[in-house]
Structures are given as structure tokens and as C-alpha cells.
Short mmCIF file of C-alpha atoms in Angstrom, two decimals:
data_model
loop_
_atom_site.label_atom_id
_atom_site.label_comp_id
_atom_site.label_asym_id
_atom_site.label_seq_id
_atom_site.Cartn_x
_atom_site.Cartn_y
_atom_site.Cartn_z
CA MET A 224 62.20 -42.29 73.69
CA TYR A 225 59.31 -41.87 71.28
CA LEU A 226 57.97 -44.96 69.51
CA LEU A 227 56.21 -44.57 66.16
CA THR A 228 54.00 -46.56 63.85
CA ALA A 229 54.90 -46.69 60.17
CA GLN A 230 52.02 -44.35 59.38
CA GLU A 231 53.17 -41.78 61.92
CA MET A 232 56.72 -41.90 60.59
CA ALA A 233 55.46 -41.35 57.04
CA LYS A 234 53.49 -38.28 58.14
CA ILE A 235 56.49 -36.85 59.97
CA ASP A 236 58.68 -37.47 56.93
CA GLN A 237 56.24 -35.65 54.68
CA PHE A 238 55.84 -32.76 57.12
CA THR A 239 59.62 -32.41 57.29
CA ILE A 240 59.96 -32.46 53.51
CA LYS A 241 56.92 -30.44 52.41
CA THR A 242 56.22 -28.08 55.30
CA ILE A 243 59.64 -27.50 56.84
CA GLY A 244 61.39 -27.80 53.50
CA ILE A 245 64.20 -30.27 54.14
CA PRO A 246 64.53 -32.24 50.88
CA GLY A 247 63.94 -35.98 51.04
CA ILE A 248 67.27 -36.59 49.33
CA VAL A 249 69.00 -34.85 52.27
CA LEU A 250 67.22 -37.07 54.79
CA MET A 251 68.18 -40.08 52.67
CA GLU A 252 71.82 -39.06 52.67
CA ASN A 253 71.81 -38.55 56.44
CA ALA A 254 70.20 -41.96 56.86
CA ALA A 255 72.76 -43.67 54.65
CA ARG A 256 75.75 -42.10 56.37
CA GLY A 257 74.44 -42.97 59.83
CA ALA A 258 73.66 -46.53 58.75
CA CYS A 259 77.12 -47.01 57.27
CA GLN A 260 78.75 -45.83 60.48
CA PHE A 261 76.67 -48.24 62.53
CA PHE A 262 77.22 -51.16 60.16
CA GLU A 263 80.99 -50.65 60.31
CA GLU A 264 80.82 -50.56 64.12
CA ILE A 265 78.72 -53.69 64.39
CA LEU A 266 80.81 -55.60 61.81
CA PRO A 267 84.37 -54.26 62.17
CA ASN A 268 85.56 -56.19 59.10
CA LEU A 269 82.67 -54.99 56.92
CA LEU A 270 84.87 -53.19 54.38
CA LYS A 271 86.88 -56.37 53.81
CA ARG A 272 83.80 -58.43 52.99
CA CYS A 273 81.97 -59.00 49.75
CA ILE A 274 78.90 -56.80 50.27
CA GLY A 275 75.61 -57.44 48.49
CA VAL A 276 73.06 -54.64 48.70
CA VAL A 277 69.60 -56.01 47.84
CA ALA A 278 67.39 -53.05 46.93
CA GLY A 279 63.72 -52.48 46.29
CA PRO A 280 62.20 -49.71 44.16
CA GLY A 281 61.10 -47.37 46.95
CA ASN A 282 62.94 -45.05 49.29
CA ASN A 283 64.23 -48.02 51.27
CA GLY A 284 66.02 -49.08 48.11
CA GLY A 285 67.21 -45.48 47.70
CA ASP A 286 68.77 -45.69 51.16
CA GLY A 287 70.46 -48.89 50.02
CA PHE A 288 71.81 -47.20 46.87
CA ALA A 289 73.27 -44.36 48.97
CA ILE A 290 74.81 -46.86 51.40
CA ALA A 291 76.35 -48.76 48.48
CA ARG A 292 77.88 -45.53 47.14
CA ILE A 293 79.39 -44.60 50.51
CA LEU A 294 80.89 -48.07 51.03
CA PHE A 295 82.14 -48.15 47.44
CA GLY A 296 83.89 -44.85 48.11
CA LYS A 297 85.70 -46.56 51.00
CA LYS A 298 87.08 -49.16 48.54
CA ALA A 299 84.73 -51.92 49.69
CA ASP A 300 83.72 -54.72 47.32
CA VAL A 301 80.08 -53.70 46.81
CA LYS A 302 77.50 -55.06 44.38
CA VAL A 303 73.89 -53.93 44.10
CA PHE A 304 71.00 -56.28 43.29
CA CYS A 305 67.72 -54.65 42.19
CA VAL A 306 64.43 -56.53 42.28
CA LYS A 307 62.78 -53.97 39.99
CA THR A 308 63.96 -51.95 36.99
CA PRO A 309 64.48 -48.14 37.16
CA GLN A 310 61.08 -47.14 35.79
CA TYR A 311 59.60 -48.33 39.11
CA PHE A 312 62.02 -46.40 41.35
CA SER A 313 60.91 -43.53 43.58
CA GLU A 314 62.27 -40.09 42.71
CA ASP A 315 64.97 -40.02 45.39
CA ALA A 316 65.89 -43.67 44.81
CA LEU A 317 66.36 -42.96 41.10
CA ILE A 318 68.74 -40.08 41.86
CA ASN A 319 70.96 -42.32 43.95
CA TYR A 320 70.73 -45.15 41.42
CA GLU A 321 71.94 -42.88 38.63
CA ILE A 322 74.88 -41.78 40.75
CA LEU A 323 75.84 -45.45 41.19
CA THR A 324 75.80 -46.02 37.44
CA LYS A 325 78.11 -43.05 36.88
CA LEU A 326 80.52 -44.29 39.55
CA GLY A 327 80.66 -47.75 38.01
CA VAL A 328 79.24 -49.65 40.97
CA PRO A 329 78.27 -53.15 39.73
CA ILE A 330 74.46 -53.40 39.49
CA TYR A 331 72.45 -56.54 38.71
CA PHE A 332 68.73 -56.85 38.07
CA ILE A 333 67.14 -59.89 39.64
CA ASP A 334 63.53 -59.14 38.71
CA ASP A 335 63.57 -62.39 36.76
CA PRO A 336 63.87 -65.56 38.90
CA ASP A 337 66.33 -66.93 36.33
CA ALA A 338 68.53 -63.81 36.18
CA GLU A 339 72.27 -64.41 36.45
CA GLY A 340 72.44 -61.95 39.34
CA TRP A 341 71.10 -64.60 41.71
CA ASP A 342 74.30 -66.65 41.30
CA ILE A 343 76.48 -63.58 41.82
CA LEU A 344 74.46 -62.65 44.93
CA SER A 345 75.33 -66.09 46.34
CA HIS A 346 78.98 -65.07 46.64
CA SER A 347 78.22 -62.19 49.05
CA THR A 348 79.61 -62.57 52.56
CA VAL A 349 77.33 -59.91 54.04
CA ILE A 350 73.94 -58.68 52.85
CA ILE A 351 72.48 -55.21 53.28
CA ASP A 352 68.71 -55.54 53.14
CA ALA A 353 67.13 -52.47 51.49
CA LEU A 354 64.19 -54.27 49.93
CA LEU A 355 61.12 -53.05 51.78
CA GLY A 356 60.62 -50.30 54.32
CA THR A 357 58.34 -49.92 57.32
CA GLY A 358 55.13 -49.29 55.42
CA ILE A 359 54.19 -52.71 54.06
CA THR A 360 50.65 -53.77 54.91
CA ARG A 361 50.13 -56.89 52.80
CA GLU A 362 51.80 -60.27 52.46
CA VAL A 363 55.16 -60.38 50.71
CA THR A 364 54.94 -62.30 47.45
CA GLY A 365 56.67 -62.78 44.12
CA ILE A 366 60.21 -61.55 43.56
CA PHE A 367 60.32 -59.91 47.00
CA LYS A 368 59.56 -63.20 48.73
CA LYS A 369 62.17 -64.98 46.60
CA ALA A 370 64.77 -62.36 47.52
CA ILE A 371 64.02 -62.57 51.25
CA ASP A 372 64.07 -66.35 51.28
CA LYS A 373 67.32 -66.34 49.30
CA ILE A 374 69.24 -64.00 51.58
CA ASN A 375 67.93 -65.76 54.70
CA SER A 376 69.28 -69.05 53.35
CA MET A 377 72.80 -67.77 52.67
CA GLY A 378 74.10 -68.07 56.21
CA VAL A 379 75.82 -64.67 56.21
CA PRO A 380 75.19 -61.61 58.40
CA ILE A 381 72.25 -59.49 57.22
CA LEU A 382 72.20 -55.78 57.99
CA ALA A 383 68.71 -54.29 57.62
CA VAL A 384 67.99 -50.75 56.47
CA ASP A 385 65.24 -49.15 58.60
CA ILE A 386 63.45 -52.46 59.30
CA PRO A 387 63.95 -56.08 58.25
CA SER A 388 62.00 -56.53 55.02
CA GLY A 389 58.69 -58.30 55.57
CA ILE A 390 57.98 -56.86 59.04
CA ASP A 391 54.92 -54.67 59.50
CA GLY A 392 56.39 -51.53 61.05
CA SER A 393 53.18 -50.76 62.97
CA THR A 394 52.58 -54.15 64.60
CA GLY A 395 55.73 -56.29 64.37
CA GLN A 396 53.85 -59.00 62.49
CA ILE A 397 55.55 -61.03 59.74
CA MET A 398 53.88 -60.42 56.41
CA GLY A 399 54.32 -63.91 55.05
CA THR A 400 58.11 -63.99 55.28
CA ALA A 401 60.73 -61.66 56.73
CA VAL A 402 64.46 -61.06 56.78
CA ASN A 403 66.33 -62.40 59.81
CA ALA A 404 68.66 -59.47 60.47
CA TYR A 405 71.81 -59.50 62.54
CA ALA A 406 71.42 -55.75 63.06
CA THR A 407 69.08 -52.98 61.97
CA ALA A 408 69.73 -49.28 61.45
CA THR A 409 66.42 -47.44 61.76
CA PHE A 410 65.88 -43.77 61.10
CA ALA A 411 64.75 -40.95 63.41
CA PHE A 412 62.75 -43.09 65.86
CA PRO A 413 62.25 -46.76 66.70
CA LYS A 414 59.11 -48.26 65.22
CA VAL A 415 56.57 -50.51 66.87
CA GLY A 416 57.64 -53.34 64.56
CA HIS A 417 61.16 -53.29 66.00
CA VAL A 418 60.16 -53.82 69.61
CA CYS A 419 57.10 -56.09 69.45
CA TRP A 420 57.20 -59.82 68.88
CA PRO A 421 57.85 -61.35 66.39
CA GLY A 422 59.42 -58.32 64.67
CA LEU A 423 61.79 -57.99 67.63
CA ARG A 424 63.19 -61.46 66.90
CA HIS A 425 64.04 -60.44 63.32
CA THR A 426 65.48 -57.01 64.13
CA GLY A 427 68.67 -58.07 65.88
CA LYS A 428 70.78 -55.24 67.33
CA LEU A 429 68.93 -51.98 66.84
CA LYS A 430 70.43 -48.54 66.32
CA VAL A 431 68.34 -45.39 65.93
CA ILE A 432 70.00 -42.99 63.48
CA ASP A 433 69.45 -39.23 63.76
CA ILE A 434 68.68 -38.07 60.22
CA GLY A 435 67.90 -34.43 61.00
CA ILE A 436 64.14 -34.48 61.60
CA PRO A 437 63.46 -31.27 63.60
CA ASP A 438 61.67 -31.37 66.95
CA LEU A 439 58.92 -29.25 65.39
CA ALA A 440 57.86 -32.16 63.20
CA LEU A 441 57.43 -34.40 66.23
CA GLU A 442 55.62 -31.74 68.25
CA HIS A 443 53.24 -31.07 65.38
CA HIS A 444 52.09 -34.70 65.33
CA LYS A 445 51.68 -35.08 69.12
CA ILE A 446 53.14 -38.57 69.50
CA THR A 447 52.06 -40.19 72.79
CA ARG A 448 53.73 -43.58 72.38
CA TYR A 449 56.97 -44.31 74.19
CA LEU A 450 59.75 -46.85 74.44
CA LEU A 451 60.67 -47.19 78.10
CA THR A 452 64.39 -46.53 78.39
CA LYS A 453 66.41 -45.54 81.43
CA GLU A 454 66.56 -41.92 80.25
CA PHE A 455 62.78 -41.71 79.90
CA MET A 456 62.12 -43.29 83.29
CA ALA A 457 64.69 -41.13 85.07
CA ASN A 458 62.58 -38.06 84.41
CA VAL A 459 59.58 -39.46 86.27
CA ILE A 460 60.85 -40.12 89.82
CA GLU A 461 62.11 -37.36 92.11
CA PRO A 462 64.34 -37.94 95.16
CA ARG A 463 62.58 -37.79 98.51
CA THR A 464 62.85 -34.77 100.77
CA PRO A 465 65.01 -35.46 103.86
CA ILE A 466 62.10 -34.70 106.21
CA LEU A 467 59.73 -37.30 104.71
CA HIS A 468 58.15 -39.74 107.17
CA LYS A 469 56.25 -42.98 106.58
CA GLY A 470 52.89 -41.31 106.80
CA GLN A 471 53.82 -39.18 103.82
CA ALA A 472 55.13 -42.09 101.73
CA GLY A 473 51.73 -43.59 101.00
CA HIS A 474 49.67 -46.42 102.47
CA VAL A 475 48.84 -49.42 100.27
CA ALA A 476 45.99 -51.76 101.18
CA ILE A 477 46.06 -55.18 99.55
CA LEU A 478 43.13 -57.59 99.38
CA ALA A 479 44.77 -60.94 98.72
CA GLY A 480 45.23 -64.52 99.81
CA SER A 481 43.25 -67.70 100.28
CA PRO A 482 44.14 -71.25 101.32
CA GLY A 483 47.04 -72.45 99.16
CA LYS A 484 47.73 -68.93 97.90
CA THR A 485 49.09 -67.09 100.90
CA GLY A 486 52.39 -66.71 99.02
CA ALA A 487 50.69 -64.45 96.47
CA ALA A 488 49.47 -62.19 99.25
CA ALA A 489 52.90 -62.07 100.90
CA MET A 490 54.75 -61.33 97.66
CA SER A 491 52.43 -58.50 96.66
CA ALA A 492 52.89 -56.94 100.09
CA LEU A 493 56.68 -57.28 99.92
CA GLY A 494 56.65 -55.79 96.43
CA ALA A 495 54.87 -52.75 97.86
CA VAL A 496 57.40 -52.49 100.69
CA ARG A 497 60.36 -52.62 98.30
CA GLY A 498 58.59 -50.16 96.02
CA GLY A 499 58.81 -47.56 98.78
CA ALA A 500 55.31 -47.47 100.27
CA GLY A 501 55.43 -45.97 103.76
CA LEU A 502 52.84 -48.42 105.05
CA VAL A 503 51.43 -51.68 103.69
CA THR A 504 48.42 -53.53 105.05
CA LEU A 505 47.33 -56.97 103.90
CA MET A 506 43.56 -57.43 104.14
CA ILE A 507 43.03 -61.17 104.51
CA PRO A 508 40.55 -63.85 105.63
CA LYS A 509 40.87 -63.90 109.39
CA SER A 510 41.85 -67.57 109.63
CA LEU A 511 44.94 -66.96 107.47
CA ASN A 512 46.43 -64.45 109.85
CA PRO A 513 48.75 -66.89 111.66
CA ILE A 514 50.32 -67.90 108.35
CA LEU A 515 50.78 -64.38 107.02
CA GLU A 516 52.09 -63.07 110.33
CA VAL A 517 54.95 -65.52 109.80
CA LYS A 518 55.40 -64.90 106.08
CA THR A 519 55.62 -61.13 106.43
CA THR A 520 57.28 -58.78 108.88
CA GLU A 521 56.98 -55.20 107.70
CA PRO A 522 53.42 -55.41 106.27
CA MET A 523 50.51 -55.24 108.70
CA THR A 524 47.44 -57.45 108.50
CA TYR A 525 43.77 -56.51 108.70
CA LEU A 526 41.40 -59.39 109.37
CA LEU A 527 38.18 -59.84 107.44
CA PRO A 528 35.06 -62.02 107.63
CA GLU A 529 35.40 -65.16 105.58
CA THR A 530 33.39 -67.82 103.78
CA ASP A 531 33.30 -71.45 104.83
CA GLU A 532 36.18 -72.01 102.36
CA GLN A 533 38.36 -69.41 104.17
CA THR A 534 38.09 -66.79 101.43
CA VAL A 535 37.06 -63.18 102.03
CA SER A 536 33.30 -62.88 102.44
CA LEU A 537 31.01 -60.37 100.70
CA ASP A 538 30.05 -59.30 104.23
CA ALA A 539 33.45 -57.58 104.41
CA LEU A 540 32.53 -54.94 101.82
CA ASP A 541 31.54 -52.09 104.13
CA GLN A 542 34.42 -52.83 106.48
CA ILE A 543 36.93 -52.69 103.61
CA ILE A 544 35.47 -49.48 102.15
CA GLU A 545 35.75 -47.78 105.53
CA PHE A 546 39.30 -49.06 106.06
CA ILE A 547 40.61 -47.86 102.70
CA SER A 548 38.88 -44.46 102.87
CA ASN A 549 42.17 -42.80 103.84
CA LYS A 550 44.50 -45.03 101.85
CA GLN A 551 46.17 -44.02 98.59
CA CYS A 552 45.91 -47.31 96.70
CA LEU A 553 44.03 -50.60 96.85
CA ALA A 554 45.61 -53.66 95.25
CA VAL A 555 43.17 -56.51 94.76
CA GLY A 556 43.42 -60.00 93.36
CA PRO A 557 46.64 -61.89 94.14
CA GLY A 558 45.54 -65.30 95.37
CA VAL A 559 42.17 -63.93 96.53
CA SER A 560 40.40 -67.02 95.06
CA LEU A 561 37.68 -67.76 92.55
CA HIS A 562 35.00 -68.32 95.19
CA PRO A 563 31.75 -66.82 93.81
CA GLU A 564 31.13 -64.72 96.91
CA THR A 565 34.69 -63.39 96.92
CA GLN A 566 34.49 -62.64 93.22
CA ALA A 567 31.29 -60.64 93.81
CA LEU A 568 33.09 -58.72 96.56
CA VAL A 569 35.95 -57.91 94.21
CA ARG A 570 33.58 -56.49 91.61
CA GLN A 571 31.91 -54.29 94.23
CA LEU A 572 35.29 -53.00 95.42
CA ILE A 573 36.46 -52.17 91.91
CA VAL A 574 33.37 -50.00 91.44
CA GLN A 575 33.19 -48.43 94.91
CA SER A 576 36.81 -48.01 96.00
CA PRO A 577 37.54 -44.46 97.17
CA CYS A 578 41.19 -44.80 96.11
CA THR A 579 43.01 -45.95 92.99
CA VAL A 580 42.69 -49.70 92.36
CA VAL A 581 45.31 -52.06 90.91
CA ALA A 582 43.49 -55.23 89.80
CA ASP A 583 45.43 -58.41 89.06
CA ALA A 584 45.09 -62.18 88.93
CA ASP A 585 41.81 -63.39 90.47
CA ALA A 586 40.38 -59.87 90.28
CA LEU A 587 40.70 -60.05 86.51
CA THR A 588 38.78 -63.31 86.50
CA ALA A 589 36.07 -61.52 88.50
CA LEU A 590 35.90 -58.91 85.74
CA ALA A 591 35.58 -61.42 82.90
CA GLY A 592 32.03 -61.09 81.57
CA HIS A 593 31.56 -57.94 83.68
CA THR A 594 33.94 -55.46 82.03
CA GLN A 595 31.21 -52.81 81.72
CA ILE A 596 31.46 -52.14 85.46
CA LEU A 597 34.86 -50.57 84.85
CA LYS A 598 33.04 -47.60 83.30
CA ASN A 599 31.23 -47.01 86.60
CA ALA A 600 34.29 -47.03 88.85
CA SER A 601 34.59 -44.24 91.40
CA SER A 602 38.40 -44.10 91.19
CA PRO A 603 41.15 -44.73 88.63
CA ILE A 604 41.74 -48.38 87.76
CA VAL A 605 44.91 -50.20 86.67
CA ILE A 606 44.52 -53.73 85.34
CA THR A 607 47.53 -56.01 84.87
CA PRO A 608 46.49 -58.97 82.67
CA HIS A 609 48.70 -61.50 80.97
CA PRO A 610 47.57 -62.39 77.42
CA GLY A 611 45.25 -65.18 78.58
CA GLU A 612 43.52 -62.91 81.08
CA MET A 613 43.17 -60.16 78.49
CA ALA A 614 41.67 -62.70 76.10
CA ARG A 615 39.05 -63.62 78.70
CA LEU A 616 38.21 -59.97 79.32
CA LEU A 617 37.69 -59.41 75.59
CA GLU A 618 36.19 -62.85 74.88
CA ILE A 619 38.73 -63.51 72.13
CA SER A 620 41.71 -65.85 71.84
CA ALA A 621 45.14 -65.24 73.33
CA THR A 622 46.52 -65.57 69.81
CA GLU A 623 44.43 -62.59 68.74
CA VAL A 624 45.70 -60.60 71.70
CA GLN A 625 49.31 -61.41 70.86
CA SER A 626 48.85 -60.48 67.20
CA ASP A 627 48.30 -56.81 68.08
CA ARG A 628 49.40 -56.19 71.65
CA LEU A 629 49.64 -52.42 71.34
CA GLY A 630 46.34 -52.07 69.55
CA ILE A 631 44.52 -54.33 72.00
CA ALA A 632 45.88 -52.51 75.06
CA GLU A 633 45.29 -49.06 73.59
CA THR A 634 41.71 -49.80 72.55
CA PHE A 635 40.76 -51.43 75.86
CA ALA A 636 42.23 -48.52 77.83
CA LYS A 637 40.22 -45.98 75.85
CA ASP A 638 37.00 -48.00 75.74
CA PHE A 639 36.89 -48.71 79.48
CA GLY A 640 38.76 -45.74 80.92
CA VAL A 641 41.48 -47.75 82.66
CA VAL A 642 45.24 -48.10 82.58
CA VAL A 643 46.16 -51.44 80.99
CA VAL A 644 49.39 -53.28 81.76
CA LEU A 645 49.42 -56.08 79.19
CA LYS A 646 52.15 -58.31 80.54
CA GLY A 647 54.48 -60.55 78.58
CA HIS A 648 57.53 -60.13 76.40
CA ARG A 649 57.67 -56.37 75.83
CA THR A 650 54.95 -55.47 78.32
CA VAL A 651 52.60 -52.77 76.98
CA ILE A 652 51.15 -49.99 79.13
CA ALA A 653 48.23 -47.91 77.84
CA ASP A 654 45.94 -45.30 79.38
CA PRO A 655 42.62 -43.65 78.45
CA LEU A 656 44.37 -40.48 77.22
CA GLY A 657 46.03 -42.43 74.41
CA ARG A 658 49.45 -42.74 76.01
CA VAL A 659 51.08 -46.07 75.18
CA ALA A 660 54.46 -47.40 76.33
CA VAL A 661 56.46 -50.52 75.52
CA ASN A 662 58.93 -51.83 78.07
CA THR A 663 62.51 -52.82 77.27
CA THR A 664 63.51 -54.75 80.40
CA GLY A 665 62.95 -58.32 81.57
CA ASN A 666 64.09 -61.75 80.46
CA PRO A 667 62.82 -65.33 80.00
CA ALA A 668 64.01 -66.38 83.46
CA MET A 669 61.16 -64.29 84.83
CA ALA A 670 58.62 -66.79 83.51
CA SER A 671 57.89 -68.14 86.98
CA GLY A 672 55.12 -67.91 89.54
CA GLY A 673 54.83 -64.85 91.75
CA MET A 674 56.40 -62.31 89.37
CA GLY A 675 53.03 -60.65 88.76
CA ASP A 676 52.30 -60.45 92.48
CA ILE A 677 55.46 -58.46 93.11
CA LEU A 678 54.67 -56.21 90.14
CA THR A 679 51.20 -55.52 91.55
CA GLY A 680 52.68 -54.45 94.87
CA LEU A 681 55.35 -52.36 93.19
CA ILE A 682 52.91 -50.44 90.98
CA SER A 683 50.60 -49.91 93.95
CA ALA A 684 53.45 -48.48 96.03
CA LEU A 685 54.36 -46.00 93.31
CA ILE A 686 50.75 -44.85 93.01
CA ALA A 687 50.57 -44.45 96.79
CA GLN A 688 53.66 -42.22 96.62
CA GLY A 689 51.97 -39.83 94.23
CA LEU A 690 52.71 -40.97 90.69
CA ASP A 691 49.74 -40.93 88.35
CA PRO A 692 48.57 -44.44 87.46
CA PHE A 693 50.13 -44.48 83.97
CA GLU A 694 53.49 -43.23 85.21
CA ALA A 695 53.41 -45.65 88.14
CA ALA A 696 52.66 -48.54 85.80
CA CYS A 697 55.52 -47.53 83.48
CA VAL A 698 58.04 -47.18 86.29
CA GLY A 699 56.85 -50.35 88.00
CA VAL A 700 57.06 -52.46 84.87
CA PHE A 701 60.48 -51.06 83.94
CA VAL A 702 61.96 -51.49 87.42
CA HIS A 703 60.45 -54.97 87.81
CA GLY A 704 62.06 -56.14 84.57
CA ALA A 705 65.35 -54.41 85.35
CA ALA A 706 65.44 -56.16 88.74
CA GLY A 707 65.05 -59.51 86.99
CA ASP A 708 67.81 -58.57 84.55
CA ARG A 709 70.06 -57.45 87.39
CA VAL A 710 69.73 -60.75 89.27
CA VAL A 711 70.43 -62.83 86.17
CA GLU A 712 73.41 -60.68 85.24
CA GLN A 713 74.99 -60.62 88.69
CA GLN A 714 74.39 -64.30 89.41
CA GLY A 715 75.49 -65.42 85.97
CA TRP A 716 72.25 -67.35 85.53
CA GLY A 717 70.65 -68.43 82.30
CA THR A 718 66.96 -68.54 81.46
CA ARG A 719 65.82 -70.79 84.31
CA GLY A 720 65.59 -70.90 88.07
CA LEU A 721 64.78 -67.26 88.91
CA ALA A 722 62.35 -66.98 91.83
CA ALA A 723 60.06 -63.98 92.16
CA THR A 724 61.41 -63.09 95.59
CA ASP A 725 64.93 -62.85 94.10
CA LEU A 726 63.85 -59.51 92.64
CA LEU A 727 62.98 -57.85 95.94
CA ASP A 728 66.47 -56.85 97.07
CA LYS A 729 67.30 -55.31 93.65
CA ILE A 730 64.28 -53.02 93.40
CA PRO A 731 65.45 -50.24 95.78
CA ALA A 732 68.83 -49.89 94.07
CA ILE A 733 67.23 -49.57 90.65
CA LEU A 734 64.73 -47.02 91.94
CA LYS A 735 67.67 -45.04 93.33
CA GLU A 736 69.31 -45.03 89.90
CA LEU A 737 66.15 -43.55 88.41
CA GLU A 738 65.71 -40.76 90.96
CA GLY A 739 66.09 -37.25 89.64
CA ASN A 740 67.50 -36.53 86.21
CA SER A 741 68.99 -38.91 83.68
CA SER A 742 72.57 -37.94 84.59
CA LYS A 743 72.16 -39.88 87.83
CA VAL A 744 71.53 -43.15 86.02
CA THR A 745 74.63 -45.34 86.28
CA HIS A 746 73.64 -48.73 84.99
CA LEU A 747 70.51 -50.57 84.07
CA CYS A 748 70.26 -53.89 82.33
CA ILE A 749 68.88 -52.69 79.00
CA PRO A 750 68.74 -55.66 76.60
CA ALA A 751 71.84 -55.99 74.45
CA HIS A 752 69.97 -55.58 71.18
CA PHE A 753 69.45 -51.90 71.96
CA VAL A 754 72.67 -50.25 70.88
CA GLU A 755 73.06 -46.83 72.51
#
């Protein structure tokens, strides 16, 4: 599913209207009818409620006027509350407003804070928010802020038109204040503001309404941003041929582990096994072999020279390069330690590796202050930072990273020529070609140690099996989150107590569901707020 910024949606709208020739009023009517259908589905008693449509002067308000007309025609008790007078209305909004006046729909102007309409609005038992659309770029103030704060305080369901008013459609940031919607009907495509925090929290249940935008409009604008859904992911993985053997299923080498962190090494290796790698080898400090021989069964171990602190020594560099010369992917970082010599080794490997590298955890610490070496890498690189690690790489705060997750990931990927997996709620994947994806799976119970190690192994296994790094990262992130969702759903758990290794047994089944075309997908734990 394509994912658009507000600016991209505006361009596609204008192309559809001016170049293709579909009138804006037609798109508005399609939007209103689709929204009404969704609102009646999501609130089955909607037509029996006292409905207050709060409308702004732009096309979002025009959508609200059209929705009010449709509901009024179904004998609903509908009242419209305008924060601006008609001279400020957009052309299409004015057309729908004038229709309302001719039909006798009650309309109140609340552009004055003391207007009597505010008291009448208070009697509404459901609010339709048509104040502001996706394109706001500055803080909400004045009568708009008063209207948002008022409807949020009423304690009734709020149904948002296109996006909850006050959310930046391109980032998901709150522009001073924002509507807390129970559900949102958006038009044509989901927007970044719907799926990124904190806009996600305000959006509620999301429905994408087809309003008749032709495929040509999308193709003309070359959108390369995606929302990872089961349908999208099912087109990436193909079933294996019956004659495949382990030597053809990819060999993952993993440099991981140090005293106290052998679990990280084991989990990354098991993640690669469950991800379908034909062979997995853990490259470890030689003294840790007895421990990891017990912790793992299917993965092999390859013993390396070590420092006095039992971490991998820089002397191992040539040995590792030779060993991985015929491997398909090198994963580096889980529990490998912060020892200065080991960190120097990691940097050398990232630059010299003859195969694709997935860098996580301690490898990202090794890169902090040395990000320029990424531009000199011999092979493709995937980095998998959480917000704190990304902040260290960029020498900014984690708050700054979280304020523009898509922009941060996209810019870093282009600047340094790597695939970025910016982990967290709604993990973002970006590559140097400008492709960006936002994940839809995962849950708060996954906030526990070891989750990233399994993800590293899983992505590495998919790369080793032939997926390009961006596709492998997308599939790995989606499957990883879906596995966490599956465990929580099947066990009836809440938001606590999920262990990383609980995911392992669910990964193969979810991969099976994604094999081939979308018709083979039976069930994935897509979050409930996405209404298909």
C-alpha cells in the first residue's frame, strides 16, 4: 500500500483535477459517500445520534458539508458548525455549503468565541471533525484551537474527515493541539501522519476510501513510500523449489557474543535459522565456544582469536574476511562488546566485507563518530538502530530523531548509501534509492531484551536467500512484528512478559503465509486500527 505525505497528496489531487480532468467536486462527493459508509459501519447507531459536523473553510470543510447533506438525507439529526463565514470558503466547499442552505440543514457560525452555536454544539452526541485537512504546517491557534479543545472535551465519539485536525499529515506531529478521533476516514491513500507517532494515537481506526483517483496520477508522481501490509509483503517472497538444498538457501555468518552477552549471539543465530537460512555460523571468541555449543544446536561455531577480556581480537580480521568470502551475508554486532580493539575490528569489517553486512547493537556504537566509513564500504550495508543509537550516529538527541522518523531515516540512507531500519513503534525502513516503508506489525509486549537480535538474524537470513537488502529488511521487520502479535494473540497475553525467543516458533508459519501471491495469505495480526 502506498503511503503519501500531505504535499504528495496535494500534487496528485491537482494532477487528477487539472490534467486528467476529474472535477474536484466529484472527488469530494466520492470522499463524502465513502466516509459516510465507513462512519455508519464503525458507529452502527450513528443515524440515531445527534450529529455535529464542525467544518473549516477549506476542502476538508467541504467534505464535511457533503457528509452532512448525505446524513441529513438519511433523516439523521445533523447540525453544521462553521468556524469561518462563507467568504473564506474554498470553491468546492462553497458549492456544498450552498446546497445545505437550500436543503434547510441547520448551520451555526462559531467564528466568535461567544457565539450561541457553542452551546448548541455541546448537545451533540457524536462529532464529525472536518476542520483542518492534511496540509497544515503551522501551530493551530485562535478559533481552530478553541474548536478542537471543545470537541475533545465533550466526551463523545469523534469521527475525523481525512485526518484528525491538528495533525501534520507529513510527519504525524501535533501542531499545538489535535483532535482525538475514535475513527478516521482518509481519502485515496494513507498519509504519513496517520501511521507515525503521535498522529497514530489520534487517528483511531483508519479506513482508506477510494475516491476515484486513477492509477495514472500515482504513476506520474513515482511514489516510493509504502505502508507494509500483508498484501504488499506477499508479493515479495516466492515459494521454494522442491529441489532446493541447504547450500542453495544461503549461508549467514554472524560475528557476535562476549562474556555476559552470549544470549545475544545465540538469539541472532536462531533468528537466522528460523528465517530460513540454509546454514548459519556464529563467529565467536574461542573461549566462549563451550557456552554457545550448549546454547545452540543448528548453528555452527567458528572460533576466533580473542583479547584478554574474551572479546574478538583485531587479529581476527584476515581470518574473518577469508571465511566470509563465500558467504551471502555477514551480521555483526549483537553482544560483540564495546572493547576498543573489537570495535576497531567491527569498523574494518563493515568497510571490507565481501558480502552484504547487517550491523546492529555494538556495531552501531562502533560506527558512532565514524559514520563516514559507510561511504567506503565494499558491499551493501543494513543498519538497524533504535532511536538512541540513531541519535548517537547523527550526534543529535533521541527526541529529534523521534520528531521526524521518516525524514531522519530517509536522509541518512541517502547520505550514507545504506539501508536504515529505524526501530521502534512503527519501524521505518529506508534505502539509498529513496524507497521508504513504515511497518504495521508489533506491539508493546515486544519491548524486551533480545528482540533486536532475532530481527538481525531474520533480516540476514532473508538477504542470504536472495532478497535485496531493502526487501529483506521490510519482510524481516514485518514478520518479526507479526510473530510478536501472533504470540500475544494466541496466548491471550497483555503488554508484558513476552520473551524474544517466544517469537522463534511463529516465524516460519508467518513466512509461509507470505509466500507467493496475496491470495495465499490467510491471517496476519494487523493492528485493529487498520480497518480493511
